[in-house]
Amino acid sequence: MAILSLPGLEGGYNDVGILLDAVCEVLEIPDSDIDPSPTFGVSIRGDFIQGIATINERFAILLNVQQALSVSELSAMAETVSLQHFSDDAEVA
């Protein structure tokens, strides 16, 4: 589990806990080593990507945590799951 402090809507910070499958390494990457997010096309939302970095000759895609865990994104995700659940129930009936 990781606890993140994200900027809140009314100033200050909100603590958010996320459950992780695994953590391989924790790194501090200087902004100068982060390249802009590439364009992935329509299949991947680019606003969730903060940028990319090269670490030990391997690429790392950096998640924009503030965007991915924003209240509006989490609400939209919950609504999508809820609608999917109701449509699955309708197919069974």
XYZ file of N, CA and C in Angstrom:
279
model
N 0.843 -1.162 0.000
C 0.000 0.000 0.000
C 0.894 1.232 0.000
N 0.453 2.267 -0.710
C 1.162 3.546 -0.729
C 0.183 4.632 -0.298
N 0.663 5.572 0.468
C -0.135 6.723 0.888
C 0.415 7.940 0.162
N -0.434 8.634 -0.571
C -0.036 9.809 -1.336
C -0.722 11.037 -0.771
N -0.022 12.158 -0.730
C -0.610 13.446 -0.366
C -0.778 14.240 -1.651
N -2.031 14.430 -2.055
C -2.332 15.127 -3.302
C -2.949 16.486 -3.005
N -2.615 17.498 -3.811
C -3.217 18.824 -3.595
C -4.741 18.740 -3.651
N -5.403 19.394 -2.701
C -6.859 19.400 -2.650
C -7.450 20.529 -3.459
N -8.761 20.496 -3.667
C -9.466 21.511 -4.441
C -9.483 22.854 -3.734
N -9.557 22.858 -2.423
C -9.662 24.096 -1.646
C -8.354 24.422 -0.935
N -7.233 24.081 -1.526
C -5.940 24.276 -0.874
C -5.659 23.120 0.056
N -4.475 23.071 0.571
C -4.109 21.966 1.449
C -3.909 20.684 0.654
N -3.833 19.583 1.370
C -3.586 18.287 0.741
C -4.577 17.259 1.245
N -4.860 16.268 0.407
C -5.691 15.128 0.779
C -4.828 13.884 0.718
N -4.909 13.036 1.728
C -4.179 11.771 1.721
C -5.032 10.714 1.044
N -4.401 9.973 0.131
C -5.087 8.921 -0.617
C -4.249 7.656 -0.509
N -4.874 6.544 -0.179
C -4.181 5.253 -0.127
C -4.481 4.468 -1.393
N -3.458 3.856 -1.955
C -3.650 2.993 -3.127
C -3.011 1.643 -2.836
N -3.654 0.600 -3.306
C -3.158 -0.757 -3.124
C -2.322 -1.130 -4.339
N -1.103 -1.568 -4.111
C -0.174 -1.918 -5.181
C 0.079 -3.417 -5.176
N 0.273 -3.977 -6.366
C 0.649 -5.393 -6.450
C 2.070 -5.599 -5.936
N 2.960 -4.681 -6.314
C 4.359 -4.800 -5.903
C 5.058 -3.463 -6.118
N 6.129 -3.274 -5.390
C 7.005 -2.122 -5.586
C 8.401 -2.681 -5.787
N 8.986 -2.385 -6.935
C 10.320 -2.899 -7.236
C 11.407 -1.978 -6.705
N 11.145 -0.668 -6.792
C 12.154 0.298 -6.405
C 11.500 1.659 -6.270
N 11.999 2.469 -5.381
C 11.530 3.836 -5.225
C 12.686 4.748 -5.617
N 12.426 5.635 -6.573
C 13.467 6.512 -7.100
C 13.036 7.962 -7.033
N 13.991 8.834 -6.917
C 13.743 10.262 -7.058
C 14.376 10.664 -8.391
N 13.536 11.105 -9.330
C 14.007 11.427 -10.677
C 13.960 12.940 -10.847
N 15.101 13.566 -11.136
C 15.105 15.018 -11.353
C 14.245 15.398 -12.563
N 13.573 16.540 -12.479
C 12.735 17.008 -13.590
C 13.508 17.061 -14.896
N 14.788 17.375 -14.838
C 15.596 17.483 -16.056
C 15.764 16.131 -16.767
N 15.538 15.022 -16.052
C 15.654 13.686 -16.646
C 14.327 13.142 -17.158
N 13.262 13.932 -17.047
C 11.940 13.485 -17.490
C 11.625 14.144 -18.828
N 11.349 13.293 -19.822
C 10.978 13.781 -21.150
C 9.461 13.906 -21.230
N 8.961 14.784 -22.122
C 7.508 14.937 -22.258
C 6.844 13.625 -22.663
N 5.575 13.532 -22.347
C 4.807 12.351 -22.692
C 4.675 12.223 -24.206
N 4.957 11.045 -24.760
C 4.772 10.850 -26.200
C 3.289 10.698 -26.527
N 2.935 10.846 -27.777
C 1.562 10.643 -28.226
C 1.363 9.158 -28.501
N 0.404 8.560 -27.797
C 0.140 7.133 -27.945
C -1.011 6.850 -28.908
N -1.711 7.861 -29.373
C -2.888 7.638 -30.200
C -4.132 7.633 -29.332
N -5.229 7.161 -29.878
C -6.510 7.224 -29.167
C -6.710 6.097 -28.174
N -5.883 5.047 -28.201
C -6.119 3.903 -27.321
C -5.644 4.132 -25.891
N -4.743 5.083 -25.663
C -4.238 5.368 -24.321
C -4.412 6.852 -24.027
N -4.977 7.158 -22.880
C -5.183 8.558 -22.504
C -3.859 9.186 -22.093
N -3.397 10.145 -22.859
C -2.129 10.803 -22.593
C -2.133 11.683 -21.369
N -3.324 12.134 -20.925
C -3.366 13.010 -19.756
C -3.025 12.270 -18.460
N -2.992 10.945 -18.487
C -2.594 10.171 -17.318
C -1.085 9.972 -17.249
N -0.362 10.366 -18.297
C 1.078 10.154 -18.363
C 1.801 11.470 -18.082
N 2.633 11.486 -17.051
C 3.406 12.674 -16.691
C 4.572 12.874 -17.650
N 5.181 11.782 -18.061
C 6.330 11.842 -18.961
C 7.018 10.491 -18.979
N 8.185 10.430 -19.600
C 8.964 9.196 -19.615
C 10.385 9.518 -19.170
N 11.023 8.526 -18.603
C 12.409 8.694 -18.153
C 13.178 7.428 -18.512
N 14.459 7.576 -18.709
C 15.332 6.431 -18.940
C 16.095 6.159 -17.652
N 15.934 4.949 -17.135
C 16.570 4.545 -15.886
C 17.337 3.253 -16.154
N 18.635 3.301 -15.983
C 19.481 2.120 -16.239
C 19.203 1.520 -17.619
N 19.144 2.390 -18.617
C 18.938 2.009 -20.020
C 17.577 1.367 -20.288
N 16.596 1.604 -19.408
C 15.225 1.115 -19.611
C 14.278 2.292 -19.504
N 13.201 2.266 -20.292
C 12.207 3.327 -20.248
C 11.239 3.098 -19.095
N 10.867 4.174 -18.447
C 9.842 4.137 -17.404
C 8.782 5.167 -17.771
N 7.527 4.755 -17.796
C 6.408 5.664 -18.032
C 5.953 6.161 -16.667
N 5.907 7.478 -16.504
C 5.575 8.078 -15.219
C 4.105 8.475 -15.186
N 3.376 7.942 -14.237
C 1.954 8.191 -14.084
C 1.720 9.575 -13.501
N 0.772 10.305 -14.063
C 0.334 11.581 -13.497
C -0.704 11.247 -12.429
N -0.236 11.063 -11.212
C -1.085 10.597 -10.120
C -2.220 11.574 -9.839
N -1.945 12.872 -9.900
C -2.994 13.860 -9.632
C -4.144 13.726 -10.613
N -3.852 13.439 -11.868
C -4.912 13.287 -12.872
C -5.606 11.931 -12.726
N -4.819 10.876 -12.568
C -5.389 9.529 -12.500
C -6.250 9.326 -11.256
N -5.909 9.995 -10.167
C -6.657 9.827 -8.924
C -7.506 11.045 -8.579
N -7.832 11.861 -9.574
C -8.664 13.032 -9.310
C -10.084 12.593 -8.972
N -10.785 13.413 -8.242
C -12.154 13.095 -7.835
C -13.033 12.854 -9.059
N -12.892 13.677 -10.089
C -13.734 13.514 -11.282
C -13.433 12.197 -11.999
N -12.152 11.812 -12.068
C -11.802 10.546 -12.718
C -12.301 9.354 -11.915
N -12.145 9.397 -10.589
C -12.621 8.300 -9.761
C -14.137 8.182 -9.815
N -14.850 9.314 -9.871
C -16.316 9.289 -9.986
C -16.738 8.681 -11.323
N -16.065 9.084 -12.388
C -16.389 8.542 -13.714
C -16.126 7.040 -13.761
N -15.034 6.595 -13.134
C -14.711 5.178 -13.110
C -15.768 4.404 -12.324
N -16.181 4.950 -11.177
C -17.205 4.288 -10.359
C -18.524 4.201 -11.113
N -18.876 5.260 -11.850
C -20.112 5.245 -12.630
C -20.041 4.203 -13.741
N -18.899 4.099 -14.405
C -18.728 3.111 -15.474
C -18.874 1.698 -14.920
N -18.246 1.440 -13.766
C -18.340 0.116 -13.152
C -19.780 -0.171 -12.757
N -20.472 0.817 -12.196
C -21.861 0.648 -11.784
C -22.755 0.347 -12.984
N -22.581 1.097 -14.059
C -23.385 0.858 -15.267
C -23.102 -0.516 -15.850
N -21.849 -0.936 -15.843
C -21.485 -2.261 -16.348
C -22.124 -3.343 -15.497
N -22.122 -3.144 -14.172
C -22.717 -4.117 -13.261
C -24.210 -4.260 -13.539
N -24.920 -3.136 -13.716
C -26.355 -3.185 -13.985
C -26.643 -3.821 -15.338
N -25.814 -3.561 -16.353
C -26.059 -4.167 -17.663
C -25.785 -5.656 -17.616
N -24.813 -6.107 -16.805
C -24.553 -7.545 -16.641
C -25.746 -8.216 -15.966
N -26.356 -7.549 -14.964
C -27.532 -8.105 -14.285
C -28.704 -8.237 -15.250
N -28.866 -7.254 -16.151
C -29.973 -7.281 -17.108
C -29.818 -8.437 -18.075
N -28.585 -8.769 -18.477
C -28.357 -9.869 -19.400
C -28.656 -11.209 -18.773
N -28.447 -11.325 -17.461
C -28.691 -12.585 -16.758
C -30.185 -12.824 -16.603
N -30.961 -11.756 -16.406
C -32.398 -11.877 -16.130
C -33.178 -12.324 -17.304
